[in-house]
Tab-separated table of C-alpha atoms in Angstrom:
chain	number	residue	atom	x	y	z
A	1	UNK	CA	183.513	87.867	-205.507
A	2	UNK	CA	179.588	87.844	-204.781
A	3	UNK	CA	176.921	89.781	-206.998
A	4	UNK	CA	174.788	91.471	-205.667
A	5	UNK	CA	171.543	89.946	-204.784
A	6	UNK	CA	168.476	91.160	-207.512
A	7	UNK	CA	166.007	93.254	-205.620
A	8	UNK	CA	162.996	93.283	-208.016
A	9	UNK	CA	160.678	96.186	-205.668
A	10	UNK	CA	163.724	98.818	-206.118
A	11	UNK	CA	165.325	98.171	-209.746
A	12	UNK	CA	165.499	100.552	-212.481
A	13	UNK	CA	164.221	99.216	-215.870
A	14	UNK	CA	167.211	100.004	-217.064
A	15	UNK	CA	169.096	97.851	-215.209
A	16	UNK	CA	166.117	94.962	-215.032
A	17	UNK	CA	166.338	95.170	-218.305
A	18	UNK	CA	169.715	94.875	-218.542
A	19	UNK	CA	169.359	91.028	-216.506
A	20	UNK	CA	169.377	88.034	-217.445
A	21	UNK	CA	166.261	85.639	-217.328
A	22	UNK	CA	167.616	83.109	-215.229
A	23	UNK	CA	169.462	85.620	-212.569
A	24	UNK	CA	165.728	86.794	-211.755
A	25	UNK	CA	164.544	86.394	-208.394
A	26	UNK	CA	161.948	84.296	-208.800
A	27	UNK	CA	159.843	80.444	-208.164
A	28	UNK	CA	156.158	79.635	-207.686
A	29	UNK	CA	156.136	79.342	-204.264
A	30	UNK	CA	155.135	81.610	-202.255
A	31	UNK	CA	153.505	83.206	-205.038
A	32	UNK	CA	149.668	83.640	-206.456
A	33	UNK	CA	150.977	81.523	-209.008
A	34	UNK	CA	151.198	79.203	-206.198
A	35	UNK	CA	147.426	78.854	-205.634
A	36	UNK	CA	146.136	78.714	-209.220
A	37	UNK	CA	148.232	75.296	-209.644
A	38	UNK	CA	147.289	73.930	-206.215
A	39	UNK	CA	143.161	75.079	-207.677
A	40	UNK	CA	143.924	73.431	-210.753
A	41	UNK	CA	144.954	69.813	-208.890
A	42	UNK	CA	141.911	70.518	-206.747
A	43	UNK	CA	140.256	70.671	-209.810
A	44	UNK	CA	142.263	67.625	-211.327
A	45	UNK	CA	140.812	65.506	-206.934
A	46	UNK	CA	137.484	66.701	-207.578
A	47	UNK	CA	137.119	64.708	-210.588
A	48	UNK	CA	139.080	61.612	-209.643
A	49	UNK	CA	142.363	61.919	-211.066
A	50	UNK	CA	145.208	60.975	-209.244
A	51	UNK	CA	148.015	63.440	-212.174
A	52	UNK	CA	149.006	66.015	-211.716
A	53	UNK	CA	151.191	68.149	-213.879
A	54	UNK	CA	154.520	70.244	-212.632
A	55	UNK	CA	154.747	73.382	-213.521
A	56	UNK	CA	157.710	75.893	-213.851
A	57	UNK	CA	158.908	78.831	-215.153
A	58	UNK	CA	159.600	79.356	-218.789
A	59	UNK	CA	159.737	81.242	-220.915
A	60	UNK	CA	156.013	81.492	-222.116
A	61	UNK	CA	153.279	78.997	-221.639
A	62	UNK	CA	153.970	76.175	-223.474
A	63	UNK	CA	153.388	72.177	-222.388
A	64	UNK	CA	156.026	71.026	-225.023
A	65	UNK	CA	155.189	67.669	-227.286
A	66	UNK	CA	155.275	65.022	-225.782
A	67	UNK	CA	156.322	66.243	-222.330
A	68	UNK	CA	154.158	66.569	-219.598
A	69	UNK	CA	155.199	69.816	-217.765
A	70	UNK	CA	153.598	73.187	-217.623
A	71	UNK	CA	155.920	76.267	-218.733
A	72	UNK	CA	154.274	79.046	-217.222
A	73	UNK	CA	155.327	82.797	-218.027
A	74	UNK	CA	158.235	83.706	-216.185
A	75	UNK	CA	157.007	87.297	-215.830
A	76	UNK	CA	153.574	86.226	-213.748
A	77	UNK	CA	155.564	85.659	-211.440
A	78	UNK	CA	156.660	88.781	-209.708
A	79	UNK	CA	154.006	92.381	-210.264
A	80	UNK	CA	157.341	94.260	-211.133
A	81	UNK	CA	157.610	92.138	-214.402
A	82	UNK	CA	154.003	92.641	-214.817
A	83	UNK	CA	153.921	95.684	-215.057
A	84	UNK	CA	156.951	95.713	-217.060
A	85	UNK	CA	155.101	92.460	-219.727
A	86	UNK	CA	152.701	94.682	-220.249
A	87	UNK	CA	154.164	97.512	-220.825
A	88	UNK	CA	156.454	96.341	-223.841
A	89	UNK	CA	153.026	94.109	-225.288
A	90	UNK	CA	150.241	95.686	-223.966
A	91	UNK	CA	149.002	93.023	-222.059
A	92	UNK	CA	150.879	90.464	-218.997
A	93	UNK	CA	149.408	87.305	-220.503
A	94	UNK	CA	147.599	84.722	-217.651
A	95	UNK	CA	147.364	87.986	-215.756
A	96	UNK	CA	144.770	87.711	-213.240
A	97	UNK	CA	143.787	84.325	-211.513
A	98	UNK	CA	140.693	83.617	-213.555
A	99	UNK	CA	142.633	83.635	-217.057
A	100	UNK	CA	145.854	82.240	-215.846
A	101	UNK	CA	143.281	78.940	-214.221
A	102	UNK	CA	141.800	78.737	-218.013
A	103	UNK	CA	145.463	78.723	-219.409
A	104	UNK	CA	146.670	76.037	-216.650
A	105	UNK	CA	143.018	74.019	-217.580
A	106	UNK	CA	143.773	74.550	-221.149
A	107	UNK	CA	147.749	73.373	-221.239
A	108	UNK	CA	147.083	69.965	-218.451
A	109	UNK	CA	144.447	68.658	-220.951
A	110	UNK	CA	148.239	68.294	-222.896
A	111	UNK	CA	149.960	66.858	-219.738
A	112	UNK	CA	146.966	64.505	-220.016
A	113	UNK	CA	147.221	63.834	-223.650
A	114	UNK	CA	150.990	62.394	-223.471
A	115	UNK	CA	150.814	61.561	-219.539
A	116	UNK	CA	148.618	58.575	-220.801
A	117	UNK	CA	149.468	58.723	-225.107
A	118	UNK	CA	145.179	60.156	-225.309
A	119	UNK	CA	145.768	60.907	-229.064
A	120	UNK	CA	147.225	57.615	-230.126
A	121	UNK	CA	144.124	56.116	-228.683
A	122	UNK	CA	141.269	54.479	-232.264
A	123	UNK	CA	138.864	56.488	-230.098
A	124	UNK	CA	140.011	59.599	-229.883
A	125	UNK	CA	141.580	60.348	-233.776
A	126	UNK	CA	137.804	59.945	-234.590
A	127	UNK	CA	136.651	61.889	-232.444
A	128	UNK	CA	139.142	64.961	-232.780
A	129	UNK	CA	140.480	63.975	-235.802
A	130	UNK	CA	145.053	62.509	-236.176
A	131	UNK	CA	147.384	64.466	-233.742
A	132	UNK	CA	149.945	63.917	-236.294
A	133	UNK	CA	148.368	66.295	-238.181
A	134	UNK	CA	150.817	70.021	-238.704
A	135	UNK	CA	150.498	73.067	-236.957
A	136	UNK	CA	149.916	75.474	-239.119
A	137	UNK	CA	151.877	79.155	-238.067
A	138	UNK	CA	148.377	79.904	-238.598
A	139	UNK	CA	144.845	78.789	-238.524
A	140	UNK	CA	141.609	79.653	-240.184
A	141	UNK	CA	138.675	79.537	-237.955
A	142	UNK	CA	134.403	79.344	-238.667
A	143	UNK	CA	133.468	82.306	-235.708
A	144	UNK	CA	129.913	80.599	-235.379
A	145	UNK	CA	130.773	76.764	-236.070
A	146	UNK	CA	129.236	75.577	-232.658
A	147	UNK	CA	131.722	71.885	-233.627
A	148	UNK	CA	133.879	73.343	-230.961
A	149	UNK	CA	134.148	74.764	-227.803
A	150	UNK	CA	134.853	78.023	-226.510
A	151	UNK	CA	137.472	78.538	-223.831
A	152	UNK	CA	140.184	80.880	-224.945
A	153	UNK	CA	140.338	83.594	-227.083
A	154	UNK	CA	140.343	83.494	-231.408
A	155	UNK	CA	138.815	79.820	-231.155
A	156	UNK	CA	141.767	77.781	-230.618
A	157	UNK	CA	140.162	74.537	-230.712
A	158	UNK	CA	139.995	75.047	-234.283
A	159	UNK	CA	143.480	75.125	-234.429
A	160	UNK	CA	144.788	71.485	-234.494
A	161	UNK	CA	143.508	68.125	-233.348
A	162	UNK	CA	145.371	68.907	-230.028
A	163	UNK	CA	144.240	72.046	-229.484
A	164	UNK	CA	140.623	71.217	-230.252
A	165	UNK	CA	141.091	67.553	-226.886
A	166	UNK	CA	142.511	70.125	-224.661
A	167	UNK	CA	140.310	72.949	-225.446
A	168	UNK	CA	137.317	70.715	-224.787
A	169	UNK	CA	139.287	69.087	-221.749
A	170	UNK	CA	139.637	72.172	-220.392
A	171	UNK	CA	135.920	73.365	-220.741
A	172	UNK	CA	135.036	70.061	-219.338
A	173	UNK	CA	137.409	70.946	-216.191
A	174	UNK	CA	136.310	74.180	-215.243
A	175	UNK	CA	133.962	73.684	-212.446
A	176	UNK	CA	130.499	75.672	-213.197
A	177	UNK	CA	130.856	75.319	-216.381
A	178	UNK	CA	127.927	73.444	-217.046
A	179	UNK	CA	128.242	72.495	-219.933
A	180	UNK	CA	125.738	69.869	-220.781
A	181	UNK	CA	123.396	72.621	-220.824
A	182	UNK	CA	125.352	75.318	-222.639
A	183	UNK	CA	126.309	72.949	-225.443
A	184	UNK	CA	122.833	71.796	-226.033
A	185	UNK	CA	122.285	71.178	-229.458
A	186	UNK	CA	125.919	71.678	-230.433
A	187	UNK	CA	128.396	69.301	-231.868
A	188	UNK	CA	130.304	69.764	-229.382
A	189	UNK	CA	128.764	68.659	-226.524
A	190	UNK	CA	129.655	64.994	-228.238
A	191	UNK	CA	133.601	65.791	-227.815
A	192	UNK	CA	132.465	67.087	-223.903
A	193	UNK	CA	130.999	63.583	-223.811
A	194	UNK	CA	133.836	61.210	-225.436
A	195	UNK	CA	136.005	63.125	-222.775
A	196	UNK	CA	133.941	62.709	-219.915
A	197	UNK	CA	134.206	58.926	-220.673
A	198	UNK	CA	137.883	59.007	-221.982
A	199	UNK	CA	138.854	60.401	-218.184
A	200	UNK	CA	136.547	58.433	-215.881
A	201	UNK	CA	138.027	55.201	-217.515
A	202	UNK	CA	141.742	56.736	-216.002
A	203	UNK	CA	140.177	57.398	-212.704
A	204	UNK	CA	142.686	56.466	-210.064
A	205	UNK	CA	145.023	55.029	-213.237
A	206	UNK	CA	148.998	56.240	-212.153
A	207	UNK	CA	149.752	57.907	-215.754
A	208	UNK	CA	152.547	56.170	-217.584
A	209	UNK	CA	154.586	59.043	-218.301
A	210	UNK	CA	154.772	61.240	-214.316
A	211	UNK	CA	158.024	63.682	-215.156
A	212	UNK	CA	159.400	64.802	-218.301
A	213	UNK	CA	161.856	67.991	-219.229
A	214	UNK	CA	160.980	70.818	-218.074
A	215	UNK	CA	162.268	72.982	-222.190
A	216	UNK	CA	162.833	76.961	-221.513
A	217	UNK	CA	162.296	76.267	-217.960
A	218	UNK	CA	163.493	80.606	-216.978
A	219	UNK	CA	166.764	79.006	-214.968
A	220	UNK	CA	168.429	77.949	-218.330
A	221	UNK	CA	167.625	81.163	-220.059
A	222	UNK	CA	170.550	83.634	-220.350
A	223	UNK	CA	168.832	85.974	-222.526
A	224	UNK	CA	168.664	89.554	-220.953
A	225	UNK	CA	164.817	90.782	-220.770
A	226	UNK	CA	165.334	93.312	-222.844
A	227	UNK	CA	166.777	90.745	-226.250
A	228	UNK	CA	164.271	88.834	-224.486
A	229	UNK	CA	161.998	92.001	-225.098
A	230	UNK	CA	162.730	92.489	-228.703
A	231	UNK	CA	162.333	88.801	-229.647
A	232	UNK	CA	159.350	88.946	-228.686
A	233	UNK	CA	158.427	91.808	-230.395
A	234	UNK	CA	159.399	90.518	-233.937
A	235	UNK	CA	157.467	87.252	-233.104
A	236	UNK	CA	154.474	88.458	-232.237
A	237	UNK	CA	154.568	92.242	-234.089
A	238	UNK	CA	151.052	91.875	-236.248
A	239	UNK	CA	149.332	91.178	-232.344
A	240	UNK	CA	150.628	94.942	-231.336
A	241	UNK	CA	148.441	98.704	-231.994
A	242	UNK	CA	151.659	100.337	-234.090
A	243	UNK	CA	151.489	96.879	-236.867
A	244	UNK	CA	149.875	99.835	-239.412
A	245	UNK	CA	151.183	102.824	-238.531
A	246	UNK	CA	154.595	103.407	-240.404
A	247	UNK	CA	151.451	102.373	-244.049
A	248	UNK	CA	149.057	104.519	-242.119
A	249	UNK	CA	151.339	107.644	-241.799
A	250	UNK	CA	151.974	107.732	-245.331
A	251	UNK	CA	148.185	107.739	-246.450
A	252	UNK	CA	147.425	110.166	-243.016
A	253	UNK	CA	148.302	113.141	-241.033
A	254	UNK	CA	149.085	112.670	-237.393
A	255	UNK	CA	147.672	115.685	-235.185
A	256	UNK	CA	149.259	116.331	-231.993
A	257	UNK	CA	146.799	117.409	-229.251
A	258	UNK	CA	146.792	121.019	-228.989
A	259	UNK	CA	146.541	120.647	-232.903
A	260	UNK	CA	144.095	118.030	-232.548
A	261	UNK	CA	141.354	119.820	-230.688
A	262	UNK	CA	142.480	122.808	-233.002
A	263	UNK	CA	140.576	121.091	-235.431
A	264	UNK	CA	138.038	119.818	-234.076
A	265	UNK	CA	136.766	123.294	-232.532
A	266	UNK	CA	136.872	125.072	-236.315
A	267	UNK	CA	134.518	121.425	-237.219
A	268	UNK	CA	132.257	122.644	-235.025
A	269	UNK	CA	132.670	126.183	-235.923
A	270	UNK	CA	131.449	125.941	-239.769
A	271	UNK	CA	129.399	123.077	-238.792
A	272	UNK	CA	126.518	125.101	-240.194
A	273	UNK	CA	128.221	127.192	-242.182
A	274	UNK	CA	129.127	123.989	-245.077
A	275	UNK	CA	127.136	125.590	-248.479
A	276	UNK	CA	129.344	128.973	-247.721
A	277	UNK	CA	132.168	127.039	-247.230
A	278	UNK	CA	132.637	123.946	-248.978
A	279	UNK	CA	136.367	122.826	-248.261
A	280	UNK	CA	134.507	122.276	-245.269
A	281	UNK	CA	133.293	118.695	-246.428
A	282	UNK	CA	137.213	117.850	-247.016
A	283	UNK	CA	137.827	118.061	-243.100
A	284	UNK	CA	137.032	114.670	-241.738
A	285	UNK	CA	139.044	112.447	-239.119
A	286	UNK	CA	140.929	109.651	-240.624
A	287	UNK	CA	138.875	107.275	-238.403
A	288	UNK	CA	135.262	108.485	-240.258
A	289	UNK	CA	136.522	108.281	-243.729
A	290	UNK	CA	137.518	104.709	-243.105
A	291	UNK	CA	134.181	103.741	-241.302
A	292	UNK	CA	131.725	105.615	-244.243
A	293	UNK	CA	133.732	103.589	-246.656
A	294	UNK	CA	134.362	100.239	-245.275
A	295	UNK	CA	131.452	98.751	-246.298
A	296	UNK	CA	132.684	99.241	-249.865
A	297	UNK	CA	136.466	98.420	-249.753
A	298	UNK	CA	135.362	94.719	-247.824
A	299	UNK	CA	133.336	94.002	-250.695
A	300	UNK	CA	135.782	95.256	-253.105
A	301	UNK	CA	138.464	93.226	-251.745
A	302	UNK	CA	135.987	90.520	-251.040
A	303	UNK	CA	135.146	89.927	-254.614
A	304	UNK	CA	138.364	90.375	-255.552
A	305	UNK	CA	140.397	88.479	-253.758
A	306	UNK	CA	137.847	85.430	-252.016
A	307	UNK	CA	138.324	85.516	-248.572
A	308	UNK	CA	135.880	86.013	-246.125
A	309	UNK	CA	134.759	89.185	-244.879
A	310	UNK	CA	134.886	88.542	-241.733
A	311	UNK	CA	138.540	88.743	-241.930
A	312	UNK	CA	138.769	91.942	-243.999
A	313	UNK	CA	136.093	93.469	-241.230
A	314	UNK	CA	138.524	93.090	-238.373
A	315	UNK	CA	141.109	94.045	-240.213
A	316	UNK	CA	139.249	97.597	-240.770
A	317	UNK	CA	137.785	98.075	-237.480
A	318	UNK	CA	141.968	97.500	-236.117
A	319	UNK	CA	143.028	100.704	-238.652
A	320	UNK	CA	140.411	102.511	-238.010
A	321	UNK	CA	140.656	101.932	-234.258
A	322	UNK	CA	144.291	102.905	-234.340
A	323	UNK	CA	143.727	106.225	-236.843
A	324	UNK	CA	141.848	107.643	-233.878
A	325	UNK	CA	144.233	106.793	-231.479
A	326	UNK	CA	146.851	107.884	-233.401
A	327	UNK	CA	144.416	111.165	-234.119
A	328	UNK	CA	144.889	111.242	-237.495
A	329	UNK	CA	143.244	113.270	-240.893
A	330	UNK	CA	142.821	113.262	-244.280
A	331	UNK	CA	145.087	115.728	-245.401
A	332	UNK	CA	145.027	114.852	-248.952
A	333	UNK	CA	141.973	114.406	-251.987
A	334	UNK	CA	139.992	111.932	-250.234
A	335	UNK	CA	139.674	109.722	-253.313
A	336	UNK	CA	143.336	109.765	-253.065
A	337	UNK	CA	143.645	108.213	-249.621
A	338	UNK	CA	140.883	106.067	-250.831
A	339	UNK	CA	142.838	104.469	-253.061
A	340	UNK	CA	146.371	104.396	-250.902
A	341	UNK	CA	143.825	102.548	-247.630
A	342	UNK	CA	142.546	99.538	-250.550
A	343	UNK	CA	146.148	99.343	-251.646
A	344	UNK	CA	147.387	98.963	-248.675
A	345	UNK	CA	144.628	96.240	-247.387
A	346	UNK	CA	144.551	94.734	-250.350
A	347	UNK	CA	147.462	94.248	-249.506
A	348	UNK	CA	147.684	92.267	-246.353
A	349	UNK	CA	144.694	90.383	-247.337
A	350	UNK	CA	146.796	89.106	-250.157
A	351	UNK	CA	149.746	87.512	-247.994
A	352	UNK	CA	146.940	86.444	-245.242
A	353	UNK	CA	145.306	84.327	-248.186
A	354	UNK	CA	149.092	83.434	-249.042
A	355	UNK	CA	150.588	82.849	-245.551
A	356	UNK	CA	148.355	82.984	-242.778
A	357	UNK	CA	150.037	86.208	-241.199
A	358	UNK	CA	148.851	90.376	-242.315
A	359	UNK	CA	152.672	90.451	-243.391
A	360	UNK	CA	155.211	87.582	-243.644
A	361	UNK	CA	155.629	84.447	-241.879
A	362	UNK	CA	156.448	83.551	-237.771
A	363	UNK	CA	159.070	80.809	-237.210
A	364	UNK	CA	160.035	80.754	-233.127
A	365	UNK	CA	163.643	82.040	-232.586
């Protein structure tokens, strides 16, 4: 019996999550992704480059090491899947033409490096370093460094020599980027000029390797969407808002929306009468407590751990934001709450120093 065709426009979420990725009726052809791929090729043509990396639907954005085909996340191929990705992971990486083109140019840089063996050239290595350098599970960056271009978020060019090159390539390829002016006075300009000369040397030249394996192609993924997201959640949980929830619930108290408004009403009612009601000074939100003492916490942890202040500061900001989203208040003595918060942030910082992540390490499964 022939299985009933899947209609993504009229399928329940329960049925969709039970569907294997390989069974999804999706492709790049006939979608907005095809327009993005065509634009990439047009940009390459405009630079006189004859190699067009083949693009295919995969489980994530990727260009496998040594391969010359670009994997584009399967969920971008249909509005229903984009909506599901956004609901499950809070955002759909590459959604929208601007973001998609940024990522396509980045991945195209990898494909060009492998297609022409650019990373093996001695001059390339003098500029960017050794491509054989091991990829860490994460990386530490200098946000104010002018030695690297800024293309993708997270100062990604600082991750690895390969990423330094492809991010530089992406900026160089981007139409109207005006990189000569934008990066004037930066050391990164030398890298852009090198890429400009390198690309000039392969104008009209056919690649050494034009086609390769399409690893993690969506047609080979037998995993169902619910299991895919369970795996993805484990892999990327640290970047999700509820990463801190379990610990925050041990330190602060969450209010319902109705309780929250009643709390705020009481605060306004007694705001001008604190001399008569000293206990009012203890009626503070978790966000207020964190922000009021963040400088002292930051300085103390910086002195104890030696970690850079902006790392600790960003962590505190994220915790304060999450506490606000959860409508948390301080329901115990503030000194106790501050001690517990400091211990939590210190433990996360120490783990970051040793693993590169705030909790544990990540591996692709």
